[in-house]
mmCIF file of C-alpha atoms in Angstrom:
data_model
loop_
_atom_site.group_PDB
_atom_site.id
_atom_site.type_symbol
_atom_site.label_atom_id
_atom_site.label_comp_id
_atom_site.label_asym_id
_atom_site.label_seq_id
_atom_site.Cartn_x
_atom_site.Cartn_y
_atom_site.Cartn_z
ATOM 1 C CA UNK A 202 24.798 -48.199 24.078
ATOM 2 C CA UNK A 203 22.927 -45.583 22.198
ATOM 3 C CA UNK A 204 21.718 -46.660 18.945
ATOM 4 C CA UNK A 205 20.213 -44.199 16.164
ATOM 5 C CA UNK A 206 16.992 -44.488 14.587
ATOM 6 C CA UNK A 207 16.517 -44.625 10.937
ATOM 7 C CA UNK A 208 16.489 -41.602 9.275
ATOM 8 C CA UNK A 209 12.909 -40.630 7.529
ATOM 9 C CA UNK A 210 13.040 -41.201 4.088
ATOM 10 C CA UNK A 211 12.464 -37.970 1.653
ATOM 11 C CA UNK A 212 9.065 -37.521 -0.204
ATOM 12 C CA UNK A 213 8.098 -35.624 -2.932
ATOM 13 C CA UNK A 214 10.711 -35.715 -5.486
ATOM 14 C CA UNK A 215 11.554 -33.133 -7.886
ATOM 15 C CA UNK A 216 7.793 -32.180 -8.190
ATOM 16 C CA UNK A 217 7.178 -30.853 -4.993
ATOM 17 C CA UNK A 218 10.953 -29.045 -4.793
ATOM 18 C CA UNK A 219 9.413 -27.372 -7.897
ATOM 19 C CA UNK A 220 5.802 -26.430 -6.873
ATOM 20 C CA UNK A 221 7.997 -25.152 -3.849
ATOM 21 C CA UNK A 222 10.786 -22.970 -6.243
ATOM 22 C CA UNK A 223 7.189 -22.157 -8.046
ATOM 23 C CA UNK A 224 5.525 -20.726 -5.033
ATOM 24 C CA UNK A 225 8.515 -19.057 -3.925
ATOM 25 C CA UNK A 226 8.625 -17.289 -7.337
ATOM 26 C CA UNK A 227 5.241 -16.036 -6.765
ATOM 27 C CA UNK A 228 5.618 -14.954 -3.322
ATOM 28 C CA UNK A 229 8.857 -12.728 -4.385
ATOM 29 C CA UNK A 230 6.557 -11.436 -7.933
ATOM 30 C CA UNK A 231 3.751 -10.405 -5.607
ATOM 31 C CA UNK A 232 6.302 -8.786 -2.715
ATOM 32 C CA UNK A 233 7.845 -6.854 -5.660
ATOM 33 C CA UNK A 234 4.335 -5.902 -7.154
ATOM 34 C CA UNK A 235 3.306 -4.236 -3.802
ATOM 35 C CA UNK A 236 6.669 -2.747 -2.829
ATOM 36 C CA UNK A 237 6.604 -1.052 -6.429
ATOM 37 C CA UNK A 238 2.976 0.202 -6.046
ATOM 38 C CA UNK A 239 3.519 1.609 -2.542
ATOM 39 C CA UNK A 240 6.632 3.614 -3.733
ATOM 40 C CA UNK A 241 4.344 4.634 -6.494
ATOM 41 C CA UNK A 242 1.974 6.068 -3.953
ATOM 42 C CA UNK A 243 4.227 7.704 -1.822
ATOM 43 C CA UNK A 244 5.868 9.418 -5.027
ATOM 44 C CA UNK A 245 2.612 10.929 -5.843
ATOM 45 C CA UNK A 246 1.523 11.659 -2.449
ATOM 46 C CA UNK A 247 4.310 13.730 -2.326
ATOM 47 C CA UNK A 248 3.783 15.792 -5.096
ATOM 48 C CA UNK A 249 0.018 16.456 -3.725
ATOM 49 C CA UNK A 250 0.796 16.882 -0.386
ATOM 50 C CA UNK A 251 2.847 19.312 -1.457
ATOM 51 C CA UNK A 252 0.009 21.108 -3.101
ATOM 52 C CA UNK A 253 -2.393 21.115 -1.013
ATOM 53 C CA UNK A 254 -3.581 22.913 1.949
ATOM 54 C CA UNK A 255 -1.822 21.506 5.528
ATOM 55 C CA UNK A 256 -5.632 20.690 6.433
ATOM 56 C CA UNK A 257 -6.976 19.596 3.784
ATOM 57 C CA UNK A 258 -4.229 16.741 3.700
ATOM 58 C CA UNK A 259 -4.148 16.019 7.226
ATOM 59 C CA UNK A 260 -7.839 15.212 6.520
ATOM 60 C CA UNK A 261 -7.192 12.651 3.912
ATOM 61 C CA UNK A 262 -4.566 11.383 6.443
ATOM 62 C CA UNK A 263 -6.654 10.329 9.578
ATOM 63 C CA UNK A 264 -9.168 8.875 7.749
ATOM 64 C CA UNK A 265 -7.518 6.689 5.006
ATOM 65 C CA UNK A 266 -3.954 6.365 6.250
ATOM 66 C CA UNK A 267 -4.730 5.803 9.862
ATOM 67 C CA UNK A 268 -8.554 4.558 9.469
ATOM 68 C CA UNK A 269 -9.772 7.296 11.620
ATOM 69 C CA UNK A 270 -14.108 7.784 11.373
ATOM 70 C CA UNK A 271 -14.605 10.877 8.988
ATOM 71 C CA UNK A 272 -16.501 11.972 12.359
ATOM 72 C CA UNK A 273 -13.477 11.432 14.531
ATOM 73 C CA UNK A 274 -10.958 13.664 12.351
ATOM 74 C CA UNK A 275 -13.804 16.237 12.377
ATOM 75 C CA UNK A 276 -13.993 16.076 15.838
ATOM 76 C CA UNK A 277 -10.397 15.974 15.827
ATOM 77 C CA UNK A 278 -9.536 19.292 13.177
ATOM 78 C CA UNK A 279 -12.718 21.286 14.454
ATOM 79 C CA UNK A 280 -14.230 21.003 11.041
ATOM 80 C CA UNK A 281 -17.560 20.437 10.034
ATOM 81 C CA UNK A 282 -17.980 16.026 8.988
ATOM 82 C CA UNK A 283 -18.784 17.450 5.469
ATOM 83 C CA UNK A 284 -15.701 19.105 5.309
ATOM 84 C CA UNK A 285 -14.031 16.460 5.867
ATOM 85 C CA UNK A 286 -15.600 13.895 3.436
ATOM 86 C CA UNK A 287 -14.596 16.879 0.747
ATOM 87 C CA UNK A 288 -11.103 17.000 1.697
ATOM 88 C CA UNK A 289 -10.984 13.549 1.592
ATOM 89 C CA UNK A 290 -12.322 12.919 -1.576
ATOM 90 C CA UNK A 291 -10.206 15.853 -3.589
ATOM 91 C CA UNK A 292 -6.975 14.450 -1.798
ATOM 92 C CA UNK A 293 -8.289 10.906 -3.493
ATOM 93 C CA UNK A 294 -8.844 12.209 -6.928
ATOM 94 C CA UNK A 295 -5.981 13.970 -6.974
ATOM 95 C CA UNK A 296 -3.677 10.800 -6.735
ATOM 96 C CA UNK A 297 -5.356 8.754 -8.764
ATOM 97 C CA UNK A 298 -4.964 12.001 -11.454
ATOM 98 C CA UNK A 299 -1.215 12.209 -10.131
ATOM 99 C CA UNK A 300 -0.826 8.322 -10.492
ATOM 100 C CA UNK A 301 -2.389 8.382 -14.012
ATOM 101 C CA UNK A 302 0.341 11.265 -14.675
ATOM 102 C CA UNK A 303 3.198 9.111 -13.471
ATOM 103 C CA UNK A 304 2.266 5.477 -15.319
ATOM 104 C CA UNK A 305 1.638 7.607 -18.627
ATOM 105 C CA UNK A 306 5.118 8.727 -18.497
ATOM 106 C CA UNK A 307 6.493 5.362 -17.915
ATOM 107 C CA UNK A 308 4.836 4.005 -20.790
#
């Protein structure tokens, strides 16, 4: 005849179910926090992409969005590596200036 063991008895109480609902509440704050800042980037990458040479943005694109070496996207558009680092850099100031633009109007 099969018998059953004893069951293991809880632990914790109500203070670790709360540190639990607690760290659950900070996961979901912090998922929310980065979900809202990358739809705040692609919003304003959008609007500079849009005005900005095809180059000049596929630039910025291999080297921060796909973590390319400035020397490899050189390499890559036929431009010179201080081209690059230029295009780069005016593609970067120009979203934080198009970010700026977009929390000012929330406010």
């Amino acid at each position: 005849m099969l018998s059953r063991s004893p069951r293991d008895a809880a632990t914790g109480g109500s203070q670790a179910l709360e540190a639990l609902e607690h760290r659950a509440e900070e996961d979901t704050s912090q998922e929310l926090e980065h979900e809202y800042r990358r739809e705040q980037f692609h919003r304003a990458a959008a609007v500079v992409r849009a005005d900005v040479n095809a180059e000049t943005w596929q630039a910025f694109e291999l080297t921060v969005i796909q973590g390319q070496t400035c020397e490899a996207a050189a390499a890559t558009l036929n431009r010179t590596l201080g081209t690059v680092y230029a295009a780069r850099s005016r593609i970067i100031k120009r979203l934080r200036e198009q970010l700026d633009r977009m929390q000012a109007a929330e406010a």
